[in-house]
PDB file of C-alpha atoms in Angstrom:
ATOM      1  CA  MET A  24      88.553  68.199  85.355  1.00  0.00           C
ATOM      2  CA  ASN A  25      89.937  67.237  89.002  1.00  0.00           C
ATOM      3  CA  HIS A  26      89.645  69.838  91.678  1.00  0.00           C
ATOM      4  CA  ARG A  27      90.509  68.540  94.578  1.00  0.00           C
ATOM      5  CA  GLY A  28      94.331  69.473  94.707  1.00  0.00           C
ATOM      6  CA  ILE A  29      93.134  72.863  94.315  1.00  0.00           C
ATOM      7  CA  ILE A  30      90.707  73.745  97.439  1.00  0.00           C
ATOM      8  CA  PRO A  31      94.076  72.531  99.736  1.00  0.00           C
ATOM      9  CA  LEU A  32      96.102  74.842  98.380  1.00  0.00           C
ATOM     10  CA  LEU A  33      93.842  77.670  98.512  1.00  0.00           C
ATOM     11  CA  PHE A  34      93.102  77.058 102.341  1.00  0.00           C
ATOM     12  CA  LEU A  35      97.054  77.326 102.377  1.00  0.00           C
ATOM     13  CA  PHE A  36      97.714  80.722 100.942  1.00  0.00           C
ATOM     14  CA  LEU A  37      94.585  82.271 102.370  1.00  0.00           C
ATOM     15  CA  LEU A  38      95.653  80.759 106.303  1.00  0.00           C
ATOM     16  CA  ILE A  39      99.438  81.857 105.957  1.00  0.00           C
ATOM     17  CA  PRO A  40     100.158  85.330 107.417  1.00  0.00           C
ATOM     18  CA  SER A  41     102.116  87.761 105.126  1.00  0.00           C
ATOM     19  CA  ALA A  42     105.130  87.433 107.309  1.00  0.00           C
ATOM     20  CA  SER A  43     105.539  83.773 107.044  1.00  0.00           C
ATOM     21  CA  CYS A  44     106.271  80.958 104.263  1.00  0.00           C
ATOM     22  CA  ILE A  45     106.372  77.099 104.521  1.00  0.00           C
ATOM     23  CA  GLY A  46     109.155  76.653 106.534  1.00  0.00           C
ATOM     24  CA  ILE A  47     110.296  80.190 107.959  1.00  0.00           C
ATOM     25  CA  GLY A  48     108.453  83.154 109.465  1.00  0.00           C
ATOM     26  CA  ALA A  49     109.569  86.559 111.202  1.00  0.00           C
ATOM     27  CA  SER A  50     108.238  88.829 113.674  1.00  0.00           C
ATOM     28  CA  PRO A  51     107.169  91.811 113.205  1.00  0.00           C
ATOM     29  CA  ASP A  52     105.850  91.730 109.817  1.00  0.00           C
ATOM     30  CA  GLN A  53     106.880  94.920 109.009  1.00  0.00           C
ATOM     31  CA  ILE A  54     109.496  97.386 110.439  1.00  0.00           C
ATOM     32  CA  ASP A  55     108.635 100.920 110.549  1.00  0.00           C
ATOM     33  CA  PHE A  56     111.514 103.107 112.372  1.00  0.00           C
ATOM     34  CA  GLY A  57     108.867 106.416 112.471  1.00  0.00           C
ATOM     35  CA  MET A  58     110.582 109.794 112.268  1.00  0.00           C
ATOM     36  CA  VAL A  59     114.436 109.728 112.916  1.00  0.00           C
ATOM     37  CA  GLY A  60     116.817 112.492 113.148  1.00  0.00           C
ATOM     38  CA  GLN A  61     120.024 112.632 110.809  1.00  0.00           C
ATOM     39  CA  GLU A  62     121.912 112.430 114.156  1.00  0.00           C
ATOM     40  CA  GLU A  63     120.063 109.346 115.321  1.00  0.00           C
ATOM     41  CA  CYS A  64     120.934 105.741 115.522  1.00  0.00           C
ATOM     42  CA  VAL A  65     117.937 103.502 115.470  1.00  0.00           C
ATOM     43  CA  ALA A  66     117.410  99.897 115.656  1.00  0.00           C
ATOM     44  CA  GLN A  67     115.020  97.246 116.382  1.00  0.00           C
ATOM     45  CA  GLU A  68     114.894  93.246 116.497  1.00  0.00           C
ATOM     46  CA  LEU A  69     113.401  90.920 114.251  1.00  0.00           C
ATOM     47  CA  TYR A  70     112.704  87.336 115.014  1.00  0.00           C
ATOM     48  CA  VAL A  71     113.189  84.867 112.693  1.00  0.00           C
ATOM     49  CA  ILE A  72     111.290  81.772 113.186  1.00  0.00           C
ATOM     50  CA  ASN A  73     111.896  78.108 111.637  1.00  0.00           C
ATOM     51  CA  THR A  74     108.546  76.985 111.642  1.00  0.00           C
ATOM     52  CA  GLY A  75     109.534  73.707 109.517  1.00  0.00           C
ATOM     53  CA  SER A  76     110.736  70.151 110.856  1.00  0.00           C
ATOM     54  CA  GLU A  77     114.396  70.274 109.471  1.00  0.00           C
ATOM     55  CA  THR A  78     117.113  72.500 110.078  1.00  0.00           C
ATOM     56  CA  GLU A  79     117.871  75.575 107.732  1.00  0.00           C
ATOM     57  CA  GLN A  80     120.482  77.545 106.695  1.00  0.00           C
ATOM     58  CA  VAL A  81     119.139  81.446 107.334  1.00  0.00           C
ATOM     59  CA  LEU A  82     120.228  84.121 105.011  1.00  0.00           C
ATOM     60  CA  LEU A  83     119.047  88.183 105.264  1.00  0.00           C
ATOM     61  CA  THR A  84     119.249  90.312 102.327  1.00  0.00           C
ATOM     62  CA  ALA A  85     118.390  94.157 102.487  1.00  0.00           C
ATOM     63  CA  ASN A  86     116.902  95.994  99.553  1.00  0.00           C
ATOM     64  CA  GLY A  87     116.637  99.681  98.961  1.00  0.00           C
ATOM     65  CA  VAL A  88     117.414 101.470 102.169  1.00  0.00           C
ATOM     66  CA  ASN A  89     120.968 101.758 104.294  1.00  0.00           C
ATOM     67  CA  LEU A  90     120.055  99.083 106.370  1.00  0.00           C
ATOM     68  CA  SER A  91     122.403  96.948 108.575  1.00  0.00           C
ATOM     69  CA  ILE A  92     121.247  93.322 109.504  1.00  0.00           C
ATOM     70  CA  GLU A  93     123.325  91.568 111.900  1.00  0.00           C
ATOM     71  CA  PRO A  94     123.583  88.696 112.066  1.00  0.00           C
ATOM     72  CA  ARG A  95     123.164  88.034 108.024  1.00  0.00           C
ATOM     73  CA  ASP A  96     123.689  84.167 107.934  1.00  0.00           C
ATOM     74  CA  PHE A  97     122.993  81.769 110.619  1.00  0.00           C
ATOM     75  CA  VAL A  98     121.912  77.920 111.148  1.00  0.00           C
ATOM     76  CA  LEU A  99     117.942  77.744 112.933  1.00  0.00           C
ATOM     77  CA  GLU A 100     117.354  74.341 114.341  1.00  0.00           C
ATOM     78  CA  ALA A 101     113.329  72.977 113.307  1.00  0.00           C
ATOM     79  CA  LYS A 102     110.760  74.965 115.919  1.00  0.00           C
ATOM     80  CA  LYS A 103     113.254  77.305 116.876  1.00  0.00           C
ATOM     81  CA  SER A 104     113.528  80.994 116.631  1.00  0.00           C
ATOM     82  CA  GLY A 105     116.814  83.656 116.543  1.00  0.00           C
ATOM     83  CA  VAL A 106     116.834  87.338 117.225  1.00  0.00           C
ATOM     84  CA  VAL A 107     118.386  89.513 114.453  1.00  0.00           C
ATOM     85  CA  GLU A 108     119.334  93.348 114.841  1.00  0.00           C
ATOM     86  CA  VAL A 109     118.341  95.352 111.809  1.00  0.00           C
ATOM     87  CA  SER A 110     119.956  99.240 111.999  1.00  0.00           C
ATOM     88  CA  VAL A 111     119.630 102.033 109.879  1.00  0.00           C
ATOM     89  CA  ASP A 112     123.162 103.305 108.589  1.00  0.00           C
ATOM     90  CA  SER A 113     124.395 106.662 107.537  1.00  0.00           C
ATOM     91  CA  ILE A 114     121.133 108.478 108.428  1.00  0.00           C
ATOM     92  CA  ASP A 115     123.165 111.497 107.726  1.00  0.00           C
ATOM     93  CA  ILE A 116     123.419 111.045 104.091  1.00  0.00           C
ATOM     94  CA  LEU A 117     120.404 110.356 103.406  1.00  0.00           C
ATOM     95  CA  LYS A 118     117.964 113.308 102.341  1.00  0.00           C
ATOM     96  CA  ALA A 119     115.009 114.487 104.341  1.00  0.00           C
ATOM     97  CA  GLY A 120     111.705 112.412 103.537  1.00  0.00           C
ATOM     98  CA  GLU A 121     110.141 108.891 103.633  1.00  0.00           C
ATOM     99  CA  HIS A 122     112.255 105.996 102.574  1.00  0.00           C
ATOM    100  CA  THR A 123     111.328 102.399 102.096  1.00  0.00           C
ATOM    101  CA  GLY A 124     112.678  99.024 101.332  1.00  0.00           C
ATOM    102  CA  SER A 125     112.740  95.398 102.404  1.00  0.00           C
ATOM    103  CA  ILE A 126     114.465  92.466 103.899  1.00  0.00           C
ATOM    104  CA  LEU A 127     114.380  89.141 102.388  1.00  0.00           C
ATOM    105  CA  ILE A 128     114.685  86.095 104.373  1.00  0.00           C
ATOM    106  CA  THR A 129     115.035  82.900 102.773  1.00  0.00           C
ATOM    107  CA  ALA A 130     115.801  79.421 104.385  1.00  0.00           C
ATOM    108  CA  ARG A 131     117.400  76.312 102.671  1.00  0.00           C
ATOM    109  CA  PRO A 132     119.043  73.311 103.635  1.00  0.00           C
ATOM    110  CA  PRO A 133     122.389  73.911 105.401  1.00  0.00           C
ATOM    111  CA  GLY A 134     125.500  72.879 103.144  1.00  0.00           C
ATOM    112  CA  ASN A 135     123.143  73.866 100.196  1.00  0.00           C
ATOM    113  CA  THR A 136     125.519  76.283  98.210  1.00  0.00           C
ATOM    114  CA  GLU A 137     124.445  75.228  94.646  1.00  0.00           C
ATOM    115  CA  GLY A 138     122.527  77.451  92.171  1.00  0.00           C
ATOM    116  CA  LEU A 139     119.407  79.026  93.447  1.00  0.00           C
ATOM    117  CA  GLY A 140     118.093  75.318  94.339  1.00  0.00           C
ATOM    118  CA  PHE A 141     114.966  74.943  96.592  1.00  0.00           C
ATOM    119  CA  GLY A 142     114.148  77.335 100.003  1.00  0.00           C
ATOM    120  CA  ALA A 143     111.766  79.196 101.497  1.00  0.00           C
ATOM    121  CA  GLY A 144     111.344  82.940 101.788  1.00  0.00           C
ATOM    122  CA  VAL A 145     109.874  85.796 103.619  1.00  0.00           C
ATOM    123  CA  LYS A 146     109.925  89.360 102.230  1.00  0.00           C
ATOM    124  CA  ILE A 147     109.559  92.359 105.305  1.00  0.00           C
ATOM    125  CA  PRO A 148     108.760  95.883 104.295  1.00  0.00           C
ATOM    126  CA  VAL A 149     110.765  98.330 106.313  1.00  0.00           C
ATOM    127  CA  SER A 150     110.500 102.450 106.443  1.00  0.00           C
ATOM    128  CA  PHE A 151     111.346 105.222 108.496  1.00  0.00           C
ATOM    129  CA  VAL A 152     111.197 109.271 107.706  1.00  0.00           C
ATOM    130  CA  VAL A 153     113.800 111.444 107.658  1.00  0.00           C
ATOM    131  CA  LYS A 154     113.418 114.924 109.260  1.00  0.00           C
ATOM    132  CA  GLU A 155     114.944 117.500 108.160  1.00  0.00           C
ATOM    133  CA  ASN A 156     117.886 118.780 110.325  1.00  0.00           C
ATOM    134  CA  SER A 157     116.486 121.511 112.510  1.00  0.00           C
ATOM    135  CA  ASN A 158     119.842 122.845 113.723  1.00  0.00           C
ATOM    136  CA  LEU A 159     120.842 123.822 110.138  1.00  0.00           C
ATOM    137  CA  LYS A 160     117.564 125.564 109.724  1.00  0.00           C
ATOM    138  CA  ILE A 161     118.222 127.515 113.151  1.00  0.00           C
ATOM    139  CA  PHE A 162     121.447 128.224 112.196  1.00  0.00           C
ATOM    140  CA  ALA A 163     120.503 129.376 108.740  1.00  0.00           C
ATOM    141  CA  ALA A 164     118.096 131.957 110.741  1.00  0.00           C
ATOM    142  CA  VAL A 165     120.264 133.234 112.467  1.00  0.00           C
ATOM    143  CA  VAL A 166     123.138 134.155 109.934  1.00  0.00           C
ATOM    144  CA  SER A 167     120.111 135.558 107.813  1.00  0.00           C
ATOM    145  CA  LEU A 168     119.165 138.092 111.068  1.00  0.00           C
ATOM    146  CA  ILE A 169     122.743 139.213 111.478  1.00  0.00           C
ATOM    147  CA  ALA A 170     123.163 139.753 107.759  1.00  0.00           C
ATOM    148  CA  ILE A 171     119.618 141.663 107.953  1.00  0.00           C
ATOM    149  CA  PHE A 172     121.021 143.614 111.232  1.00  0.00           C
ATOM    150  CA  ALA A 173     124.025 144.386 109.517  1.00  0.00           C
ATOM    151  CA  ILE A 174     122.759 145.804 106.191  1.00  0.00           C
ATOM    152  CA  VAL A 175     120.030 147.915 108.152  1.00  0.00           C
ATOM    153  CA  LEU A 176     123.157 149.137 109.895  1.00  0.00           C
ATOM    154  CA  LEU A 177     124.888 150.178 107.151  1.00  0.00           C
ATOM    155  CA  TRP A 178     121.892 151.776 105.417  1.00  0.00           C
ATOM    156  CA  VAL A 179     120.637 153.814 108.655  1.00  0.00           C
ATOM    157  CA  ARG A 180     124.887 155.208 108.872  1.00  0.00           C
ATOM    158  CA  PHE A 181     125.175 155.980 105.124  1.00  0.00           C
ATOM    159  CA  ASN A 182     122.013 158.218 105.182  1.00  0.00           C
ATOM    160  CA  LYS A 183     122.272 160.328 107.898  1.00  0.00           C
TER     161      LYS A 183
END
């Protein structure tokens, strides 16, 4: 059995960072927006790098969370990088708690629109935690205190 071809493949897979693939890479290798309020607008830059020797058509697809990516589709020359803005949409409709998803970055030769074709791809994990709306809690506490005060006041007046 000939194992000469397996050793170079092992080195190739062990030495490539998790956010890089033959022909395409990204930095950072994950996006963590941290704690965000429901009223906030958050965004981060993602650098897409064409590590190959040919011009590539790059397509970014969001999975799992309310992500907005601009631009989603662009041409990237060999050994060049492009900047993409990633932001969270409609945080106010998301429930408080942790949210996760990913951005799939795929690259293939320009003009190759037939079927899946051959290309490279990288998946970037995305996460953030939506804080509970503290204004709503304060409002509920104030309304509760006013209601308790009114009940106590009525009880005192009727029990005189």
